[in-house]
PDB file of C-alpha atoms and ligand atoms in Angstrom:
ATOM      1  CA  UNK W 154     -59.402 -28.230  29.856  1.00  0.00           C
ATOM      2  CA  UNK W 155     -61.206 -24.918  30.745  1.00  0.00           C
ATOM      3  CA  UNK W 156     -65.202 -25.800  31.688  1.00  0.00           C
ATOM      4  CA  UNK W 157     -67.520 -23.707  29.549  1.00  0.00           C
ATOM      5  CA  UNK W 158     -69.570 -21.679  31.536  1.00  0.00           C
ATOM      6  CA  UNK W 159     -72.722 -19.724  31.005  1.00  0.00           C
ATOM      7  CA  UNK W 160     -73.407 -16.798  33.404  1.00  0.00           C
ATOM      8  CA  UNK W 161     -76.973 -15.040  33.549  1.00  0.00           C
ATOM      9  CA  UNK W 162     -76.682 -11.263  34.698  1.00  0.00           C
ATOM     10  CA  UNK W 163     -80.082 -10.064  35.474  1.00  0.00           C
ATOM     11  CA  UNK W 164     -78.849  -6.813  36.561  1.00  0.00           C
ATOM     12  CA  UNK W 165     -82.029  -4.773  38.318  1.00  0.00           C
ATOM     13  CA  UNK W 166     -84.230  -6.921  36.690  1.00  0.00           C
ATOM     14  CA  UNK W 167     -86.868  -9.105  38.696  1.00  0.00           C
ATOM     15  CA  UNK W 168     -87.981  -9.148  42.344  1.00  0.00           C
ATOM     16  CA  UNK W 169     -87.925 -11.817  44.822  1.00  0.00           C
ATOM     17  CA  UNK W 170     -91.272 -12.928  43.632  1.00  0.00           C
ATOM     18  CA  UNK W 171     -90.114 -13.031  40.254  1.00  0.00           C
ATOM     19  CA  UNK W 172     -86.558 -14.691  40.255  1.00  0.00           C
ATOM     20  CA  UNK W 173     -88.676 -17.547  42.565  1.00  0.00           C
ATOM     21  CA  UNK W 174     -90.474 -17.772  38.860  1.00  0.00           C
ATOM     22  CA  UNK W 175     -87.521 -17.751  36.495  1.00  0.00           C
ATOM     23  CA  UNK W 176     -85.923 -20.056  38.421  1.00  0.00           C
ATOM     24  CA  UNK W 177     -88.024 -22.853  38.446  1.00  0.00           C
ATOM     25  CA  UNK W 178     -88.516 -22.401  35.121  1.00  0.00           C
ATOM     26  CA  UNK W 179     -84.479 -22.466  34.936  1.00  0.00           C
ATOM     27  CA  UNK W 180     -84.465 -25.853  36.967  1.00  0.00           C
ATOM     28  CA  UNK W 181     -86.597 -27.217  34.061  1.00  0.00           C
ATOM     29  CA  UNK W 182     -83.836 -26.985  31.334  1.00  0.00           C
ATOM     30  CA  UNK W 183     -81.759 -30.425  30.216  1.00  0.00           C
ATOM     31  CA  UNK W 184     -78.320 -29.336  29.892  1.00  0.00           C
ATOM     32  CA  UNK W 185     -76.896 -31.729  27.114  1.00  0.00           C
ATOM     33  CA  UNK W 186     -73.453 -30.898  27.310  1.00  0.00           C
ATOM     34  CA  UNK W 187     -70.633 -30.134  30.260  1.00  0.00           C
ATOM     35  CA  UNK W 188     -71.425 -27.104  30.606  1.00  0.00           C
ATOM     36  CA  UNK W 189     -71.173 -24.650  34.380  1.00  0.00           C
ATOM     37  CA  UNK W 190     -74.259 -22.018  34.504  1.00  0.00           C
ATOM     38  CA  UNK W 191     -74.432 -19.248  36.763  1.00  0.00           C
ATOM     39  CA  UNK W 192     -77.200 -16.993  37.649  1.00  0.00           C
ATOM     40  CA  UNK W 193     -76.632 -13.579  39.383  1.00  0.00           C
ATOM     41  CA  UNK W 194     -79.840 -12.136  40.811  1.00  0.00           C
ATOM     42  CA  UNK W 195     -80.210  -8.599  42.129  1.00  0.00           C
ATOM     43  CA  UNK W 196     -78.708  -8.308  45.506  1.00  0.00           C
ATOM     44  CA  UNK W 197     -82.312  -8.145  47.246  1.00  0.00           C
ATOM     45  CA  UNK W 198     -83.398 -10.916  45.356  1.00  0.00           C
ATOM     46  CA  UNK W 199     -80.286 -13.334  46.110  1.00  0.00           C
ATOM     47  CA  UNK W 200     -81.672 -14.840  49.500  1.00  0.00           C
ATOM     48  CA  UNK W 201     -85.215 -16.220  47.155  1.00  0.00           C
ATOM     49  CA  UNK W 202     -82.874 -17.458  44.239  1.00  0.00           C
ATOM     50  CA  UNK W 203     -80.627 -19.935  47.056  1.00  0.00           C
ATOM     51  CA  UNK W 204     -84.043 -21.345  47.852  1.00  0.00           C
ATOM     52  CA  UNK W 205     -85.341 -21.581  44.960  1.00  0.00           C
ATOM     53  CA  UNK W 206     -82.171 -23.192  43.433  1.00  0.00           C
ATOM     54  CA  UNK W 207     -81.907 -25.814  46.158  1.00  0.00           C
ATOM     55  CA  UNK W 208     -80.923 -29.194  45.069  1.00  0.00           C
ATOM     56  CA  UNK W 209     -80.268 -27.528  41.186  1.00  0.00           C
ATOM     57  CA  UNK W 210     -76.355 -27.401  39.409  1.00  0.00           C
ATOM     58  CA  UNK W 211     -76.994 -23.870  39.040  1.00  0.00           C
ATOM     59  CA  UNK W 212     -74.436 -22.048  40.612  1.00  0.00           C
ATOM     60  CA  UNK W 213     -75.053 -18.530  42.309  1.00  0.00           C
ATOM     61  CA  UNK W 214     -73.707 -15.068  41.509  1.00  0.00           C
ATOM     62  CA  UNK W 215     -73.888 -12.011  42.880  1.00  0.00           C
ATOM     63  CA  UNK W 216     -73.438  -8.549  40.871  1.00  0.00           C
ATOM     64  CA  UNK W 217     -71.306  -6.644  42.845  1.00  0.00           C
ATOM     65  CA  UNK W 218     -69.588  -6.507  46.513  1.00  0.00           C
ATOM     66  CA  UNK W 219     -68.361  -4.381  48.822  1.00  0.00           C
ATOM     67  CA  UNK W 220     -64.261  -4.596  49.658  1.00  0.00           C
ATOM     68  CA  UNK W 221     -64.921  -3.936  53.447  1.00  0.00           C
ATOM     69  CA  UNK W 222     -66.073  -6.803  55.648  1.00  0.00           C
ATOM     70  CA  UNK W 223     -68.462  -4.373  57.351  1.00  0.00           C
ATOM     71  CA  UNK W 224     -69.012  -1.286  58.538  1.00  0.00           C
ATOM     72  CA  UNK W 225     -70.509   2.514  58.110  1.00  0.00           C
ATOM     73  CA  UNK W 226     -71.349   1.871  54.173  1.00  0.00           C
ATOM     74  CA  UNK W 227     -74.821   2.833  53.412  1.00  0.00           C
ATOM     75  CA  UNK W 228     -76.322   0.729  51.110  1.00  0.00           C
ATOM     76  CA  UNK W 229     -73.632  -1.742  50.124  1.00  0.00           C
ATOM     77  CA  UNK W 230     -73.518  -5.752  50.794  1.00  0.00           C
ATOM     78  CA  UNK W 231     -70.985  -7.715  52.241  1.00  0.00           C
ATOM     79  CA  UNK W 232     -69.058 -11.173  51.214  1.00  0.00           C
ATOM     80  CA  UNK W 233     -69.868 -12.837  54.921  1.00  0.00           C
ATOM     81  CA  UNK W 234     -74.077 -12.176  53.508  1.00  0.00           C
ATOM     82  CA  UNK W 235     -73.109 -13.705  50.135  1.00  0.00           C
ATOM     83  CA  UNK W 236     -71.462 -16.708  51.991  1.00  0.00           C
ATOM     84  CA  UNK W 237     -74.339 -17.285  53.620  1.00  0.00           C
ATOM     85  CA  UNK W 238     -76.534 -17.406  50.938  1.00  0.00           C
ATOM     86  CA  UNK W 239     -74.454 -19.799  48.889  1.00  0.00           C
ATOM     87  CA  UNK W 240     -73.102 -17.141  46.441  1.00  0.00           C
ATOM     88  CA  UNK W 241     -69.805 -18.718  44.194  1.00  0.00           C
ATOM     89  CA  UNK W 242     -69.743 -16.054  41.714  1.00  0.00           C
ATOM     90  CA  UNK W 243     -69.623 -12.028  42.079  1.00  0.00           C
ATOM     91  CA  UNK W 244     -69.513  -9.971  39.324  1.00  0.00           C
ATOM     92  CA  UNK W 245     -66.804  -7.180  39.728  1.00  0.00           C
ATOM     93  CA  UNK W 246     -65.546  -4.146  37.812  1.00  0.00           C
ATOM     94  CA  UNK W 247     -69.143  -4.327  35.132  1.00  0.00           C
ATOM     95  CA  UNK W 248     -68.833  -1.443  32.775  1.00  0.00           C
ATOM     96  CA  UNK W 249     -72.485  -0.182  34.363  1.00  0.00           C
ATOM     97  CA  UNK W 250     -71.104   0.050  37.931  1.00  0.00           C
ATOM     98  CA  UNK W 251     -67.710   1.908  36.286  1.00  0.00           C
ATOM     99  CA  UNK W 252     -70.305   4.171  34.206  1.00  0.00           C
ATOM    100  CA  UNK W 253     -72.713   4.922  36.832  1.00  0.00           C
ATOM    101  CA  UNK W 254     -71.414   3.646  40.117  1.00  0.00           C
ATOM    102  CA  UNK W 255     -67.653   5.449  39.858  1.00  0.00           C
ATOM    103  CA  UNK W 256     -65.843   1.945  39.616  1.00  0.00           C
ATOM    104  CA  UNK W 257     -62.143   2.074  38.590  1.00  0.00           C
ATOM    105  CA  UNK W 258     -59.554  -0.100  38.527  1.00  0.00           C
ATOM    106  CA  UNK W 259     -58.283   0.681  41.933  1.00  0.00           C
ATOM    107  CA  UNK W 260     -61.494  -0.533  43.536  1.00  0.00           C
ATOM    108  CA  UNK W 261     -62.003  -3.262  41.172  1.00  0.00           C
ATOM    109  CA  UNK W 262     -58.874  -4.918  41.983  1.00  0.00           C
ATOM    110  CA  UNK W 263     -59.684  -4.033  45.449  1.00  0.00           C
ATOM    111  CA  UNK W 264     -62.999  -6.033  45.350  1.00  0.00           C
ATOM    112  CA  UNK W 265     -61.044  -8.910  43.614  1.00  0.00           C
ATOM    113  CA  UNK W 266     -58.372  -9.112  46.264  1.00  0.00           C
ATOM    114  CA  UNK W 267     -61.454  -9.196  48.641  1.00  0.00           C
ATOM    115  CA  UNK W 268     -63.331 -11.987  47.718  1.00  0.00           C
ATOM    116  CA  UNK W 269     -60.612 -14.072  46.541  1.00  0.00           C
ATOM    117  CA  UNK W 270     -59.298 -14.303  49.692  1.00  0.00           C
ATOM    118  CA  UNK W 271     -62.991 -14.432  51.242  1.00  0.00           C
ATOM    119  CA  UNK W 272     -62.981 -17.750  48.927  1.00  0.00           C
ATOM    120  CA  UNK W 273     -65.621 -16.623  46.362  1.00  0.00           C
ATOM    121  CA  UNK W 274     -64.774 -16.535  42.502  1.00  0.00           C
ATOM    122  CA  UNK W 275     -64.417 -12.948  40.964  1.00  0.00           C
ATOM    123  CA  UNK W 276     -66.254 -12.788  37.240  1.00  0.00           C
ATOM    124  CA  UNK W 277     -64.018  -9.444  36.232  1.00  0.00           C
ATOM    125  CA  UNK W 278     -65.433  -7.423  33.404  1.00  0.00           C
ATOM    126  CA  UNK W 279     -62.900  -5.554  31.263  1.00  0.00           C
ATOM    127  CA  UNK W 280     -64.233  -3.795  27.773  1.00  0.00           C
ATOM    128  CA  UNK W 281     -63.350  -0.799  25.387  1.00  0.00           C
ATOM    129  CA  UNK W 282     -66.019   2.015  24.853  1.00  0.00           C
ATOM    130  CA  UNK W 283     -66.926   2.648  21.513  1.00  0.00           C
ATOM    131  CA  UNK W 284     -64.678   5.899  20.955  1.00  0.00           C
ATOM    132  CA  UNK W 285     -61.851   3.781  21.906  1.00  0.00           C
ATOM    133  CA  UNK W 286     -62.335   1.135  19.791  1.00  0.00           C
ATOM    134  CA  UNK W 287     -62.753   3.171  16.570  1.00  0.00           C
ATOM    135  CA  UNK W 288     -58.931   4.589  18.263  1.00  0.00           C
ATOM    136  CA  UNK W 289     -57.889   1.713  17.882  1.00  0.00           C
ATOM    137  CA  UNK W 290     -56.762   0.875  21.542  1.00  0.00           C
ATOM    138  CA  UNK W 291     -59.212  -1.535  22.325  1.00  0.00           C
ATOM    139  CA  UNK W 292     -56.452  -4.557  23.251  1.00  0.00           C
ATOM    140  CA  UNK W 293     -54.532  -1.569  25.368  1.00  0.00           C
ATOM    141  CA  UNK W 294     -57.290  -0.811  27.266  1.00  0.00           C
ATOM    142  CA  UNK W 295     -58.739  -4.442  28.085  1.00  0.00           C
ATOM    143  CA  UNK W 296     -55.178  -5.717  28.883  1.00  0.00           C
ATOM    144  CA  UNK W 297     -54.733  -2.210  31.167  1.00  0.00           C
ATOM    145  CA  UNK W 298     -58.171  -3.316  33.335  1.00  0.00           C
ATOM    146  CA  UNK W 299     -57.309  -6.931  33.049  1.00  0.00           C
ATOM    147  CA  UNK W 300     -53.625  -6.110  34.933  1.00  0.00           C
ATOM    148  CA  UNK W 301     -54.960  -3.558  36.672  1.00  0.00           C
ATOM    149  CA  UNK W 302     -57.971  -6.274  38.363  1.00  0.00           C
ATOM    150  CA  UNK W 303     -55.532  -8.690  38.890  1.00  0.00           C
ATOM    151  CA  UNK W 304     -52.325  -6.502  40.737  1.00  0.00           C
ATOM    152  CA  UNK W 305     -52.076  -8.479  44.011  1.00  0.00           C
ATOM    153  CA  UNK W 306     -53.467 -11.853  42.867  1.00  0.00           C
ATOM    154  CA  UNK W 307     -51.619 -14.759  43.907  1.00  0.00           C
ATOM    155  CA  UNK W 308     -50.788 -17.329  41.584  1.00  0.00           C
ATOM    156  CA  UNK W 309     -52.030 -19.997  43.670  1.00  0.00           C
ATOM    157  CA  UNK W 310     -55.762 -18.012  43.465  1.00  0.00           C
ATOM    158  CA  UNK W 311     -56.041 -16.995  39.432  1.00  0.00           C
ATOM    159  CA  UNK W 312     -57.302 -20.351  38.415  1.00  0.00           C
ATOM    160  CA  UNK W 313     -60.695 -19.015  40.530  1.00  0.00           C
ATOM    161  CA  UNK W 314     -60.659 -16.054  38.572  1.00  0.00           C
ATOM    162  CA  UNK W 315     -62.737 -15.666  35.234  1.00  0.00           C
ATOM    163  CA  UNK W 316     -62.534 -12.813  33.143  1.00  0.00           C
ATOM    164  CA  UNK W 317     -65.555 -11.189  30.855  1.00  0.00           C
ATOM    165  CA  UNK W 318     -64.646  -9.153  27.906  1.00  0.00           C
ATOM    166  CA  UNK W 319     -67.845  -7.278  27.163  1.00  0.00           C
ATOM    167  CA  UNK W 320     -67.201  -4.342  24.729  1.00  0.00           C
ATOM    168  CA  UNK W 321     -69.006  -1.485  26.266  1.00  0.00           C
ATOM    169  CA  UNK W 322     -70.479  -0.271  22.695  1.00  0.00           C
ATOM    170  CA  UNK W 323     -72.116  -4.483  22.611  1.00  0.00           C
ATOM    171  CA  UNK W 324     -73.819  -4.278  25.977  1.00  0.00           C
ATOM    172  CA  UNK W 325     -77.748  -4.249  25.964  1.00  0.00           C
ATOM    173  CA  UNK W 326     -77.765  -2.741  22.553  1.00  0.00           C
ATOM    174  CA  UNK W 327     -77.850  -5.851  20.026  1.00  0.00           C
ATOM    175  CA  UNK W 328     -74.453  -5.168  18.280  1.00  0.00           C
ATOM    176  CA  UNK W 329     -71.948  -7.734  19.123  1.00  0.00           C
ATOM    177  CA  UNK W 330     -68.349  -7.675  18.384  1.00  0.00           C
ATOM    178  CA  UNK W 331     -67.920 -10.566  15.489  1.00  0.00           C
ATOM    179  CA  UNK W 332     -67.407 -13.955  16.336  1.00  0.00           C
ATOM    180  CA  UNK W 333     -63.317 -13.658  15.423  1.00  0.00           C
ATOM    181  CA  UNK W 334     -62.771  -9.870  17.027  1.00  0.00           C
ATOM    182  CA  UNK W 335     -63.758 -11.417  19.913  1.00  0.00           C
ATOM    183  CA  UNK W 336     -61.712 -14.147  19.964  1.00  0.00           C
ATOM    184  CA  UNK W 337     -58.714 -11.785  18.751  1.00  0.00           C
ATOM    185  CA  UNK W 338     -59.509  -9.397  21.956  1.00  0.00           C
ATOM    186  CA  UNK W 339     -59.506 -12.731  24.434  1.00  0.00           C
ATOM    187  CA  UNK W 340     -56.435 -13.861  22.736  1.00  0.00           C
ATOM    188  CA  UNK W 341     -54.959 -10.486  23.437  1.00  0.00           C
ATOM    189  CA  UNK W 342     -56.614 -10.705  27.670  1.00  0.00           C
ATOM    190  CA  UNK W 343     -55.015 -13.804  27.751  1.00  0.00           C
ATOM    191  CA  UNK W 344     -51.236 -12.603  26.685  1.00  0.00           C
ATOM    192  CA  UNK W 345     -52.246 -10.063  29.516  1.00  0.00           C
ATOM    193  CA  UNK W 346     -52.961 -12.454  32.083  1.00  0.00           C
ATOM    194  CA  UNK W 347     -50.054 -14.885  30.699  1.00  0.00           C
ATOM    195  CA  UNK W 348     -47.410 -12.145  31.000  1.00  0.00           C
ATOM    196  CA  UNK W 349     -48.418 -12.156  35.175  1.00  0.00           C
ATOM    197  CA  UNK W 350     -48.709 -15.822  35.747  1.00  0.00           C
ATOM    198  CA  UNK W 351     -46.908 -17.388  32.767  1.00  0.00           C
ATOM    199  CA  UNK W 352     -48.582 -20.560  31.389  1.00  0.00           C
ATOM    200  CA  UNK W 353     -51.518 -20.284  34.149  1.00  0.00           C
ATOM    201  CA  UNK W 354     -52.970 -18.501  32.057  1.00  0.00           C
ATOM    202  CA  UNK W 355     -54.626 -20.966  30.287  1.00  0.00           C
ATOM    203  CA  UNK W 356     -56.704 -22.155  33.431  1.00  0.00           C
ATOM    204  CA  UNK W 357     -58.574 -18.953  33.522  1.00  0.00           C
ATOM    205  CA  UNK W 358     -61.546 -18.957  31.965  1.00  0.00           C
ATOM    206  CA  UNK W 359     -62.717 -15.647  29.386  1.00  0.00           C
ATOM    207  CA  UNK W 360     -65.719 -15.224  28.849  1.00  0.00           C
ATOM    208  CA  UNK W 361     -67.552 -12.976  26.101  1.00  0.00           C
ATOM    209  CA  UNK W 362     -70.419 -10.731  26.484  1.00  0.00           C
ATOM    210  CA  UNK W 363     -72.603  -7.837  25.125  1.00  0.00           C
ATOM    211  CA  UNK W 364     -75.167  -8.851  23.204  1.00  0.00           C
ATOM    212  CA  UNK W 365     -74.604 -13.095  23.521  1.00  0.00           C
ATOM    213  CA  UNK W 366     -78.252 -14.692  22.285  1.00  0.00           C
ATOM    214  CA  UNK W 367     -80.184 -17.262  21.642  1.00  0.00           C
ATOM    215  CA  UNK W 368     -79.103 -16.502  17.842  1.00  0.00           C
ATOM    216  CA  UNK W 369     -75.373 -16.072  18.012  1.00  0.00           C
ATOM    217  CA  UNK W 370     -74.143 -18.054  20.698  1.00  0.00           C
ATOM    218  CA  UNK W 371     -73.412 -21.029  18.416  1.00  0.00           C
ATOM    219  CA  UNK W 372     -70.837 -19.020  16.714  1.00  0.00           C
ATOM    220  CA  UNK W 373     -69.173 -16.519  19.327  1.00  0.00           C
ATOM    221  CA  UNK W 374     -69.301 -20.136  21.463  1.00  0.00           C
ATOM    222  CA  UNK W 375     -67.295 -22.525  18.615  1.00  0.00           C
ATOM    223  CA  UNK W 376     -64.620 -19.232  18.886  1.00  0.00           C
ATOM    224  CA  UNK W 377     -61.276 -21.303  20.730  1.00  0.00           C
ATOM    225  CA  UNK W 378     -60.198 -18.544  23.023  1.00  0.00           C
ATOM    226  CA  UNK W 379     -63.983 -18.004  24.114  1.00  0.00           C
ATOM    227  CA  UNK W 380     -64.722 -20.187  27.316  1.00  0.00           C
ATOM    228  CA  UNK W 381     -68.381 -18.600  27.633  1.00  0.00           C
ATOM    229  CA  UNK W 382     -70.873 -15.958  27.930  1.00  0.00           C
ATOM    230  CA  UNK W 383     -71.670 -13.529  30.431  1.00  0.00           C
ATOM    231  CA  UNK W 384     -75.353 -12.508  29.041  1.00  0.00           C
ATOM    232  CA  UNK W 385     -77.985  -9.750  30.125  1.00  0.00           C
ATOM    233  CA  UNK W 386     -81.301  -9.476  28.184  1.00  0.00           C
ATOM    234  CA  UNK W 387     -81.372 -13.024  27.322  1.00  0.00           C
ATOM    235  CA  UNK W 388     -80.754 -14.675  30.347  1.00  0.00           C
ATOM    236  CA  UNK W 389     -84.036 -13.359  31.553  1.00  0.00           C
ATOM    237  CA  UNK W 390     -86.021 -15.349  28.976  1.00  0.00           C
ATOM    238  CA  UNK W 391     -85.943 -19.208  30.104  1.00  0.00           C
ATOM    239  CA  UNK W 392     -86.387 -20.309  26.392  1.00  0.00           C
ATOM    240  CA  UNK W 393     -83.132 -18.600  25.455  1.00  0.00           C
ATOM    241  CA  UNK W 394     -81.084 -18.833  28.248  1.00  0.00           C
ATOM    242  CA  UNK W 395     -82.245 -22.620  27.490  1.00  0.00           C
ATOM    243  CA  UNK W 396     -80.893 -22.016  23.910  1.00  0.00           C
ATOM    244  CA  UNK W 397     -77.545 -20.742  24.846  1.00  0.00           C
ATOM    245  CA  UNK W 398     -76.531 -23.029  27.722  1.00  0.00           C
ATOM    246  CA  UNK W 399     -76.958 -25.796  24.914  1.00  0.00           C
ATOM    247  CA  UNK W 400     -75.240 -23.961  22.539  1.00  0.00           C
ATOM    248  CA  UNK W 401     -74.280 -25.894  19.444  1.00  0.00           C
ATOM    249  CA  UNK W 402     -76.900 -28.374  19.877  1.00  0.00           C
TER     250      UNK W 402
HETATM  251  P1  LIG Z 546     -76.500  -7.863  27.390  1.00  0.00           P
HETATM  252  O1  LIG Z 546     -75.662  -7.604  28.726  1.00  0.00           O
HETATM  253  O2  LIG Z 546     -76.409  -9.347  27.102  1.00  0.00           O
HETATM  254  O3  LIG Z 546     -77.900  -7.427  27.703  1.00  0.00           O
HETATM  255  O4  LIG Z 546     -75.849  -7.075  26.311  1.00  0.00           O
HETATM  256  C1  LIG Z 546     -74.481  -8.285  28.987  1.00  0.00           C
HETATM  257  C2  LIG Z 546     -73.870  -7.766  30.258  1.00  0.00           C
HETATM  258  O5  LIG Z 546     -73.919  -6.564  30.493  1.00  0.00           O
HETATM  259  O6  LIG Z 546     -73.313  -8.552  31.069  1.00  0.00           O
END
């Protein structure tokens, strides 16, 4: 009952000129199966990637938001722009912008409150570092984030939320978590999200990623409890992004 969905995050990868490229090469593919696919260009790049999408099923995403509507905050985008543009999807709460960017819980579930009620759908990343999963605390620490992004949400709004569970140790280094950990950590999201909003919980949609390719999507994808990928490096290759939206074919 949950739609599979596929979501591209290109992260500061290609320029205007470039998603206009990977996009019509995107257009090309023949999805074989019901599947949704997202793509979430850089910010800057967002306004070529509507046009270029025109008239395609492929949804737009954005990687990150502001939770002001405007206002004296140098550098940052807001979800009126993203509206515009035809944005569905924003990414919120990726373990980059918590690493790099000072993101914590408090202004992740911030963001999420923001652009639910703006009408968008929040893709909320949750994940364990690697130090913490050798401690053994990795379903503490995912369930923690997932309650933490969702503190506020109202249960008429969580079926628009989906959820990523990218294990920080996976991301952009080409060790994923095995096909049945990560179905045992999503099981464990799940019980997080369930013990909020009861049997709701199995409308919202948990993706994996860190790592997802053209090589083990089959597998991590035939995993119940996984309902998708959220995927970096190969999302910016149209031949595997092409591979993984028609996963098990
Ligand atoms: P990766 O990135 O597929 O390059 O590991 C995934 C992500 O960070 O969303």
């Amino acid at each position: 009952m949950r739609k599979p969905m596929i979501a591209g995050n290109w992260k500061m990868n290609k320029t205007p000129t470039e998603t206009v490229a990977l996009a019509e090469e995107l257009k090309k593919i023949r999805v074989l199966h019901n599947v949704e696919i997202v793509v979430c260009p850089m910010t800057v790049s967002l306004f070529a990637a509507s046009q270029a999408l025109k008239g395609s099923e492929i949804v737009l995403g954005a990687q990150n938001v502001h939770f002001e509507d405007k206002g004296a905050f140098t550098g940052e985008a807001n979800c009126a722009s993203y509206k515009e543009l035809g944005v569905k999807y924003i990414i919120l709460g990726h373990s980059e912008r918590r690493q790099y960017f000072a993101e914590t819980n408090e202004t992740v579930n911030k963001k999420v409150l923001k652009v639910l009620e703006q009408g968008f759908r929040p893709i909320v990343c949750v994940g364990e570092k690697l130090e913490e999963k050798q401690a053994g605390i990795t379903n503490e620490v995912v369930c923690l984030q997932t309650k933490a992004a969702l503190c506020g949400v109202e249960r008429s709004q969580i079926d628009n939320v989906v959820i990523a569970y990218e294990p920080v140790w996976a991301i952009g280094t080409g060790m994923t978590a095995t096909a049945k950990d990560a179905n045992d950590t999503i099981r464990a999201i799940r019980g997080a999200v369930r013990e909020m909003y009861g049997d709701l919980a199995e409308q919202v949609r948990i993706l994996y990623g860190g790592s997802m390719n053209d090589k083990n999507c089959d597998e991590l994808m035939s995993q119940p409890e996984i309902d998708g990928g959220l995927i970096g490096g190969a999302s910016l290759v149209a031949e595997k992004f092409d591979r993984i939206v028609n996963y098990g074919r």
